[in-house]
Amino acid sequence: MTALRRIHSWFPLLKRPSCRGAAAASRSLLHTPQPRTAAAAAAAGRAGSLCQIRRFTASACRLRDTDGSYTDEEEEEEEDGDFIDDSEVEELFQQQVPAGIGEGQHSVFIVHPDVKWGSRKQHLTTAELMMAEAVGLVNTLDNWRVVDKIIMSTKTPEKKRIFGKGNFQSLTEKIRQTAGITAVFVNVQRLSPLSERELEEAWGVKVFDRYSVVLHIFRCNARTKEAKLQISLAEIPLLRSRLKNEVANLDQQGGRTRYIGGSGETLLEVHQRLLKEREMKIRSALEKLRRKRHLLRSQRKHKEFPVVSVLGYTNCGKTTLIKALTGDSGLQPKNQLFATLDVTVHAGQLPSHMTVLYVDTIGFLSQLPHQLIDSFSATLEDIKHSDLLVHVRDISHPETVNQKMNVLNVLKNLQIPDRLMSSMIEVHNKIDLIDSYQFTEPSVLPVSALEERGLDELKKAVEEEILNSTGKHILDLKVNLSTPQLSWLYKEATVQDVQVNADEGSAVVKVIMSTAAYGRYKKLFAGW
């Protein structure tokens, strides 16, 4: 009877034609908790920098003096049709939070299924290292703590209870006998709705998988419109699976109702429709931001600032390396997983004084479903349109080889162009954590971003690859100062240095320019 009264209490909301009423009904079914405050923005504080960057700031990507970075939504949007109101994004972000995720603190018991053989066996890592990463994920969350953990062998990872009868009974007894547990984290990529329901019924607490835990970390770290929308989109599959479990529970309690308010829809169909409508709204908003990102990318190309995407496994030191390369004091690296979620761009100079833009990307992680990567496809598109990729590896990590393979697999799935993959620079970071570090691969560059070791060699390598990939050349041109040659070079090329000879009324100008621009220069000024 309680379940029936609960369903009938939703009828007025479900009858309302407005989206707000429908959303409220959906929130009721999914037990939406109170919204959680997103992670605070990084501290600002950069003072002064290059004059040429400020010219770029005003007209293109709005590099901020406060922290030397920009995110896409900081472009003015009022003049085009792609403006997205903050309140609209926040409503979508907070409308439906997956049940159990944001509800205060959790005392977590971690279970790692150790698959001994078959297609699901991990070959480049160990169960102990995978457990350590699972512990790291939980510890990333402020209000979560690990109560206990266990590695348990399984021959049947595809079964709904994952383990055999004996192991499952032993595990259940251990979980029930451990005091204070409020959740169990099963360290697998994704649990099916049926498995999640079976395990929760057996253990009497909330059950999470890697997908749901990582999504919660993302939600806590989300700051920009795009990040919030992408997280909301990635949560849709999770909400759908939770919805099936909720309706199944009501059916078991005798709360089944054939149709809702004479609409011809069952309760499950109504909420599936509401989720579909929400998904379409999110995708529409993301498409607006995608168009804005495309515009910003075009502006960068027009200004001829080469773009270097810095990528790697989460917590490999990408942000620390960019800070060392650019001297951007506003960057505040954190020693935690997924500290960087929003793509930011930071300007730096190469040995030739050429300005490049370093893109700080979201970190990669093993065993994540394709839905999560797909949700962040707009952000990861920046990688495809870069002039150069820099792959940063934490060479001190015991799983560094496995992490490298995971990054390369993600890049393969993203269909990164061959030209970028073949020119990608591999950086071995954190060599300060290794005694007597030696590397045998001639193509890699060892650095310590924290101690700023090896940066000069890295900048030289970046410059060489940028010149190759963009088809540009560093030239010393003698110009007549009484002609428009110098002003033309400032407009059409990147002027690095001007050495004036006042007696001759000439100057030697060091420029970076493309082959095509140099051809136009020679044609225009051949007779001067």
XYZ file of C-alpha atoms in Angstrom:
528
model
C 0.000 0.000 0.000
C 2.867 2.369 0.727
C 4.225 1.841 -2.774
C 0.771 2.425 -4.297
C 0.300 5.665 -2.333
C 3.763 6.753 -3.497
C 2.862 6.199 -7.154
C -0.489 8.005 -6.850
C 1.277 10.960 -5.249
C 3.157 11.447 -8.527
C 0.016 11.559 -10.683
C -0.546 15.354 -10.476
C 3.077 15.945 -11.511
C 2.918 13.476 -14.370
C -0.300 15.038 -15.716
C 1.226 18.487 -15.924
C 2.286 19.435 -19.443
C 5.254 21.495 -18.206
C 8.772 20.110 -18.224
C 9.294 21.281 -14.647
C 6.491 19.045 -13.388
C 7.879 16.082 -15.299
C 11.348 16.725 -13.968
C 10.033 16.886 -10.427
C 8.326 13.524 -10.830
C 11.504 12.002 -12.161
C 13.511 13.414 -9.275
C 11.080 11.844 -6.817
C 11.497 8.397 -8.318
C 15.281 8.601 -8.493
C 15.763 9.901 -4.920
C 17.698 12.955 -6.075
C 19.864 14.297 -3.206
C 20.597 17.923 -2.495
C 23.000 19.489 -5.022
C 26.633 19.323 -4.083
C 28.883 22.298 -4.419
C 31.344 21.939 -7.293
C 35.067 22.197 -6.634
C 36.321 25.734 -6.190
C 38.077 27.403 -9.093
C 41.866 27.441 -9.075
C 43.509 30.413 -7.365
C 44.451 33.322 -9.597
C 47.461 35.509 -9.485
C 49.578 35.931 -12.538
C 51.362 39.253 -12.941
C 52.512 40.648 -16.244
C 53.579 38.742 -19.381
C 54.199 39.144 -23.079
C 52.766 42.111 -24.998
C 51.981 39.988 -28.018
C 49.883 37.659 -25.856
C 47.760 40.614 -24.738
C 46.988 41.485 -28.372
C 45.864 37.899 -28.807
C 43.872 38.168 -25.584
C 41.690 41.020 -26.765
C 40.641 39.520 -30.066
C 40.634 35.760 -29.779
C 40.779 33.430 -26.797
C 40.741 36.009 -23.986
C 43.825 34.766 -22.147
C 43.196 36.159 -18.696
C 45.720 38.214 -16.753
C 44.456 36.583 -13.552
C 45.652 33.062 -14.232
C 47.019 33.062 -17.773
C 44.397 30.621 -19.017
C 41.035 30.630 -20.649
C 38.094 28.314 -20.915
C 35.779 28.421 -23.865
C 32.787 29.987 -22.150
C 34.818 33.074 -21.245
C 34.346 34.258 -24.822
C 31.519 36.749 -25.172
C 28.514 34.919 -26.500
C 25.845 37.583 -26.613
C 26.442 38.526 -30.234
C 25.803 35.061 -31.665
C 22.917 32.637 -31.336
C 24.797 30.219 -29.123
C 24.394 31.939 -25.772
C 23.640 29.508 -22.936
C 22.415 30.932 -19.669
C 24.210 29.827 -16.507
C 20.926 29.053 -14.768
C 19.860 26.797 -17.656
C 23.079 24.789 -17.386
C 22.865 24.631 -13.589
C 19.273 23.373 -13.755
C 20.295 20.559 -16.097
C 23.327 19.781 -13.932
C 21.383 19.580 -10.667
C 18.104 18.250 -12.048
C 18.838 14.557 -11.541
C 21.859 13.387 -9.599
C 22.246 9.565 -9.592
C 20.931 8.152 -6.325
C 23.402 7.591 -3.505
C 26.292 9.426 -5.152
C 26.148 12.855 -3.573
C 24.554 11.938 -0.278
C 27.128 13.155 2.205
C 29.966 10.880 3.252
C 30.507 7.212 2.596
C 32.478 4.541 4.420
C 33.470 2.272 1.564
C 34.381 -1.399 1.329
C 36.330 -2.039 -1.903
C 36.040 -5.352 -3.734
C 38.373 -6.106 -6.624
C 37.423 -9.148 -8.741
C 40.681 -10.771 -9.895
C 39.935 -12.436 -13.228
C 42.351 -15.321 -13.687
C 41.910 -15.935 -17.404
C 39.781 -15.046 -20.403
C 39.183 -11.831 -22.338
C 38.657 -9.790 -19.163
C 42.020 -10.643 -17.622
C 44.370 -7.641 -17.317
C 47.816 -8.542 -18.677
C 49.841 -5.352 -18.143
C 48.985 -4.854 -14.477
C 48.312 -6.751 -11.264
C 45.318 -7.056 -8.964
C 47.251 -5.243 -6.221
C 47.992 -2.243 -8.451
C 44.395 -2.077 -9.650
C 43.231 -2.146 -6.047
C 45.643 0.698 -5.244
C 44.086 2.775 -8.026
C 40.591 2.024 -6.685
C 41.699 3.223 -3.235
C 43.080 6.364 -4.869
C 39.730 7.046 -6.531
C 37.876 6.820 -3.214
C 40.465 8.951 -1.399
C 40.056 11.664 -4.033
C 36.601 12.369 -2.605
C 36.636 14.546 0.511
C 33.817 12.810 2.377
C 34.610 9.235 1.424
C 36.971 6.866 3.236
C 38.039 3.262 2.743
C 36.957 1.028 5.625
C 38.304 -2.253 4.268
C 39.247 -3.896 0.963
C 39.605 -7.344 -0.499
C 40.914 -8.951 -3.692
C 38.882 -12.026 -4.586
C 39.444 -14.422 -7.466
C 36.679 -15.129 -9.943
C 36.199 -17.378 -12.934
C 32.752 -15.949 -13.749
C 33.030 -12.132 -14.030
C 30.137 -12.086 -16.488
C 27.685 -13.558 -13.957
C 25.275 -11.219 -12.181
C 26.947 -11.871 -8.805
C 30.443 -11.856 -10.400
C 31.798 -14.531 -8.040
C 31.083 -18.224 -7.578
C 28.673 -19.358 -4.879
C 31.293 -20.094 -2.219
C 33.325 -16.910 -2.743
C 30.194 -14.787 -2.889
C 28.889 -16.203 0.397
C 32.259 -15.617 2.060
C 32.388 -12.048 0.711
C 28.838 -11.324 1.864
C 29.629 -12.481 5.397
C 32.749 -10.304 5.511
C 30.866 -7.215 4.327
C 28.034 -7.728 6.808
C 30.455 -8.278 9.680
C 32.468 -5.132 8.962
C 31.048 -2.287 11.052
C 30.222 1.112 9.637
C 30.028 0.254 5.916
C 27.651 2.493 3.954
C 28.716 1.499 0.421
C 30.607 -1.150 -1.529
C 32.800 -0.200 -4.482
C 33.111 -3.120 -6.922
C 36.193 -2.289 -8.979
C 34.821 -3.183 -12.417
C 34.157 -0.993 -15.418
C 30.372 -1.176 -15.239
C 27.815 -3.247 -13.354
C 24.634 -4.223 -15.141
C 21.362 -2.992 -13.572
C 20.551 -6.577 -12.610
C 23.953 -7.110 -10.963
C 23.707 -3.827 -9.071
C 20.267 -4.749 -7.768
C 21.315 -8.293 -6.755
C 24.410 -7.070 -4.912
C 22.545 -4.300 -3.066
C 19.896 -6.774 -1.932
C 22.555 -9.242 -0.751
C 24.764 -6.714 1.047
C 22.160 -4.212 2.250
C 24.166 -1.113 1.210
C 24.658 1.040 -1.875
C 26.889 -0.498 -4.579
C 29.094 1.531 -6.950
C 31.278 0.648 -9.943
C 34.158 2.607 -11.517
C 31.786 4.445 -13.839
C 29.652 5.854 -11.018
C 32.629 6.715 -8.761
C 34.520 8.530 -11.529
C 31.358 10.398 -12.499
C 31.026 11.591 -8.903
C 34.646 12.801 -8.930
C 33.900 14.636 -12.180
C 30.770 16.180 -10.672
C 32.740 17.473 -7.686
C 35.426 18.982 -9.951
C 33.110 20.480 -12.594
C 33.468 24.235 -12.987
C 32.513 25.326 -16.510
C 29.302 25.020 -18.465
C 30.728 22.452 -20.840
C 32.086 20.209 -18.080
C 28.755 20.263 -16.244
C 26.809 19.460 -19.407
C 29.157 16.646 -20.395
C 28.889 15.109 -16.929
C 25.100 15.384 -17.037
C 25.127 13.595 -20.398
C 27.425 10.845 -19.082
C 25.046 10.295 -16.144
C 22.063 9.483 -18.384
C 22.967 5.755 -18.819
C 23.463 5.478 -15.060
C 20.087 7.099 -14.405
C 18.435 4.715 -16.871
C 19.832 1.650 -15.122
C 18.845 3.030 -11.690
C 15.353 3.726 -13.061
C 14.878 0.098 -14.058
C 15.897 -1.014 -10.575
C 13.550 1.461 -8.886
C 10.573 0.360 -10.980
C 11.466 -3.305 -10.440
C 11.503 -2.704 -6.678
C 8.044 -1.107 -6.857
C 6.762 -4.083 -8.833
C 8.007 -6.445 -6.141
C 6.220 -4.382 -3.496
C 2.927 -4.751 -5.350
C 3.021 -1.194 -6.625
C 2.684 -1.994 -10.307
C 0.375 0.282 -12.249
C -0.416 -0.335 -15.882
C -0.914 3.220 -17.119
C -0.365 6.671 -15.643
C -3.341 8.985 -15.475
C -4.939 7.574 -18.607
C -2.008 8.704 -20.717
C -1.412 5.272 -22.210
C 2.116 5.213 -20.758
C 3.434 3.003 -18.002
C 5.410 4.533 -15.151
C 8.661 3.234 -16.663
C 7.792 4.659 -20.093
C 6.999 8.078 -18.634
C 10.325 8.366 -16.868
C 12.219 6.974 -19.848
C 10.622 9.713 -21.955
C 11.603 12.369 -19.403
C 15.196 11.147 -19.452
C 15.175 11.170 -23.264
C 13.903 14.756 -23.303
C 16.602 15.767 -20.800
C 19.273 14.069 -22.906
C 18.121 15.980 -26.011
C 18.288 19.288 -24.102
C 21.824 18.540 -22.927
C 22.974 17.514 -26.403
C 21.466 20.672 -27.866
C 23.279 22.842 -25.316
C 26.537 20.973 -25.944
C 26.164 21.518 -29.683
C 25.996 25.268 -29.073
C 29.223 25.078 -27.090
C 30.769 22.880 -29.775
C 30.101 25.608 -32.340
C 31.664 28.146 -29.994
C 34.708 25.895 -29.584
C 34.988 25.630 -33.374
C 34.914 29.430 -33.627
C 37.667 29.774 -31.022
C 39.733 27.173 -32.830
C 39.379 29.110 -36.071
C 40.491 32.290 -34.321
C 43.577 30.564 -32.979
C 44.469 29.368 -36.472
C 43.888 32.844 -37.886
C 46.278 34.299 -35.322
C 48.780 31.563 -36.225
C 49.452 30.484 -32.669
C 50.485 26.798 -32.793
C 48.534 24.557 -30.411
C 50.237 21.844 -28.344
C 47.923 19.409 -26.536
C 49.462 17.970 -23.357
C 47.836 14.643 -22.503
C 48.398 11.569 -20.382
C 47.059 9.310 -17.666
C 45.391 11.101 -14.791
C 47.812 12.536 -12.189
C 50.858 12.099 -14.460
C 51.901 15.748 -13.962
C 50.470 17.509 -17.037
C 49.467 20.703 -15.224
C 52.793 20.887 -13.356
C 54.661 20.513 -16.644
C 52.634 23.272 -18.339
C 53.255 25.537 -15.368
C 57.001 24.896 -15.690
C 56.963 25.499 -19.458
C 54.950 28.743 -19.294
C 55.900 30.188 -15.897
C 52.175 30.588 -15.232
C 51.964 31.104 -11.458
C 48.169 30.972 -11.615
C 48.247 27.234 -12.276
C 47.798 25.256 -9.066
C 48.542 21.559 -9.702
C 46.991 19.041 -7.287
C 48.284 15.600 -6.408
C 44.993 13.848 -7.026
C 43.117 12.011 -9.742
C 41.168 14.158 -12.229
C 42.278 17.457 -10.707
C 42.012 18.899 -14.237
C 38.587 18.458 -15.776
C 38.058 21.605 -17.846
C 40.288 22.223 -20.838
C 42.410 25.351 -20.368
C 44.954 27.001 -22.650
C 48.200 28.610 -21.515
C 50.673 30.638 -23.587
C 54.396 29.964 -23.535
C 57.476 30.776 -25.586
C 59.898 28.501 -27.413
C 63.659 29.164 -27.814
C 63.023 31.160 -31.015
C 60.543 33.341 -29.050
C 57.684 31.785 -30.993
C 54.485 31.810 -28.917
C 52.642 28.506 -28.575
C 49.441 27.574 -26.744
C 49.639 24.594 -24.397
C 46.269 22.856 -23.955
C 45.814 21.159 -20.570
C 43.502 18.188 -21.206
C 41.456 15.861 -19.026
C 43.397 12.855 -17.717
C 42.747 9.333 -18.993
C 41.900 6.282 -16.876
C 41.714 2.556 -17.531
C 38.481 0.584 -17.572
C 36.062 3.372 -18.412
C 32.985 2.766 -20.595
C 32.792 4.324 -24.047
C 29.770 6.388 -22.950
C 32.005 8.430 -20.676
C 34.556 9.130 -23.406
C 31.759 9.895 -25.884
C 30.265 12.445 -23.483
C 33.573 14.319 -23.446
C 34.071 14.072 -27.215
C 33.636 17.831 -27.710
C 36.438 18.533 -25.254
C 38.675 15.811 -26.655
C 38.121 17.179 -30.171
C 40.742 19.804 -29.340
C 43.342 17.034 -29.423
C 42.489 16.238 -33.054
C 42.973 19.849 -34.125
C 46.314 20.381 -32.411
C 49.581 20.994 -34.207
C 51.430 18.683 -31.811
C 50.716 16.168 -29.031
C 52.898 15.792 -25.933
C 52.264 12.520 -24.073
C 53.308 12.851 -20.429
C 54.055 9.659 -18.493
C 54.605 9.301 -14.758
C 57.713 7.175 -15.194
C 57.902 6.570 -11.426
C 54.511 4.827 -11.344
C 54.621 1.016 -11.146
C 51.932 0.831 -13.836
C 53.551 3.294 -16.243
C 53.594 0.788 -19.152
C 49.938 -0.138 -18.619
C 49.022 3.547 -18.363
C 50.794 4.271 -21.644
C 48.842 1.526 -23.408
C 45.559 2.868 -22.014
C 46.334 6.375 -23.299
C 47.277 5.053 -26.748
C 44.074 2.970 -26.881
C 41.939 6.019 -26.086
C 43.732 8.034 -28.788
C 43.136 5.191 -31.232
C 39.421 5.136 -30.381
C 39.294 8.908 -30.875
C 40.707 8.377 -34.389
C 43.545 10.852 -33.940
C 45.169 11.657 -37.323
C 48.299 9.679 -38.187
C 50.345 12.883 -38.585
C 49.755 13.701 -34.907
C 50.421 10.169 -33.687
C 53.684 9.900 -35.629
C 55.008 13.264 -34.404
C 53.850 12.873 -30.775
C 56.553 13.641 -28.194
C 56.743 11.208 -25.273
C 57.871 12.754 -21.991
C 59.068 10.730 -18.996
C 58.038 12.914 -16.069
C 58.894 12.628 -12.344
C 62.449 11.371 -12.872
C 63.248 13.064 -9.549
C 61.401 10.196 -7.856
C 63.699 7.550 -9.371
C 67.241 6.868 -8.145
C 69.795 6.822 -10.993
C 67.160 7.119 -13.695
C 68.251 5.744 -17.056
C 66.208 5.478 -20.228
C 66.866 3.200 -23.169
C 64.366 4.662 -25.648
C 66.135 7.325 -27.744
C 62.921 9.098 -28.748
C 61.706 9.977 -25.226
C 62.565 13.064 -23.198
C 63.209 12.706 -19.436
C 62.045 15.661 -17.334
C 61.185 16.641 -13.805
C 58.424 19.219 -14.077
C 58.563 19.824 -10.315
C 62.290 20.524 -10.327
C 62.212 22.065 -13.839
C 64.824 19.667 -15.207
C 64.978 18.799 -18.914
C 62.687 21.662 -19.973
C 65.151 23.280 -22.415
C 65.473 20.025 -24.372
C 61.701 19.629 -24.385
C 61.149 23.170 -25.691
C 63.660 22.567 -28.490
C 61.915 19.338 -29.451
C 58.503 21.072 -29.403
C 59.844 23.870 -31.607
C 61.318 21.450 -34.128
C 58.093 19.455 -34.415
C 55.951 22.610 -34.585
C 58.017 23.964 -37.476
C 57.708 20.624 -39.263
C 53.969 20.215 -38.649
C 52.999 23.783 -39.559
C 55.338 24.080 -42.543
C 56.894 27.233 -41.087
C 60.494 28.407 -41.263
C 62.692 30.666 -39.146
C 64.190 33.249 -41.520
C 66.466 36.267 -41.228
C 65.274 38.844 -43.774
C 66.947 42.130 -44.628
C 64.315 44.831 -45.148
C 64.368 48.439 -46.307
C 62.792 50.558 -43.555
C 61.491 53.085 -46.084
C 59.240 50.412 -47.575
C 56.148 48.626 -46.214
C 58.163 45.407 -45.832
C 58.393 45.503 -42.028
C 54.703 46.312 -41.486
C 53.769 43.524 -43.919
C 55.880 41.041 -41.960
C 54.247 42.083 -38.679
C 50.862 41.463 -40.269
C 51.517 38.234 -42.173
C 54.274 36.521 -40.121
C 55.533 36.197 -36.552
C 58.311 38.725 -36.015
C 60.780 37.487 -33.408
C 63.504 40.147 -33.489
C 64.462 43.353 -35.339
C 68.089 44.504 -35.581
C 68.103 48.068 -37.004
C 71.004 49.532 -38.997
C 70.257 53.275 -38.802
C 73.086 54.245 -41.132
C 71.737 52.128 -43.973
C 68.061 52.659 -43.148
C 67.595 48.891 -43.068
C 67.003 46.108 -40.567
C 67.545 42.377 -40.235
C 64.242 40.865 -39.160
C 63.994 37.381 -37.643
C 60.600 35.959 -38.562
C 58.680 32.708 -38.446
C 56.555 32.296 -41.551
C 55.040 29.641 -43.765
C 56.371 28.729 -47.191
C 53.290 30.266 -48.793
C 53.716 33.551 -46.902
C 57.399 33.682 -47.854
C 56.427 33.194 -51.496
C 54.008 36.129 -51.293
C 56.691 38.237 -49.601
C 59.227 37.593 -52.358
C 56.656 38.322 -55.063
C 55.554 41.613 -53.471
C 58.986 42.950 -52.595
C 61.248 41.427 -55.263
C 62.101 44.836 -56.727
C 62.811 46.633 -53.452
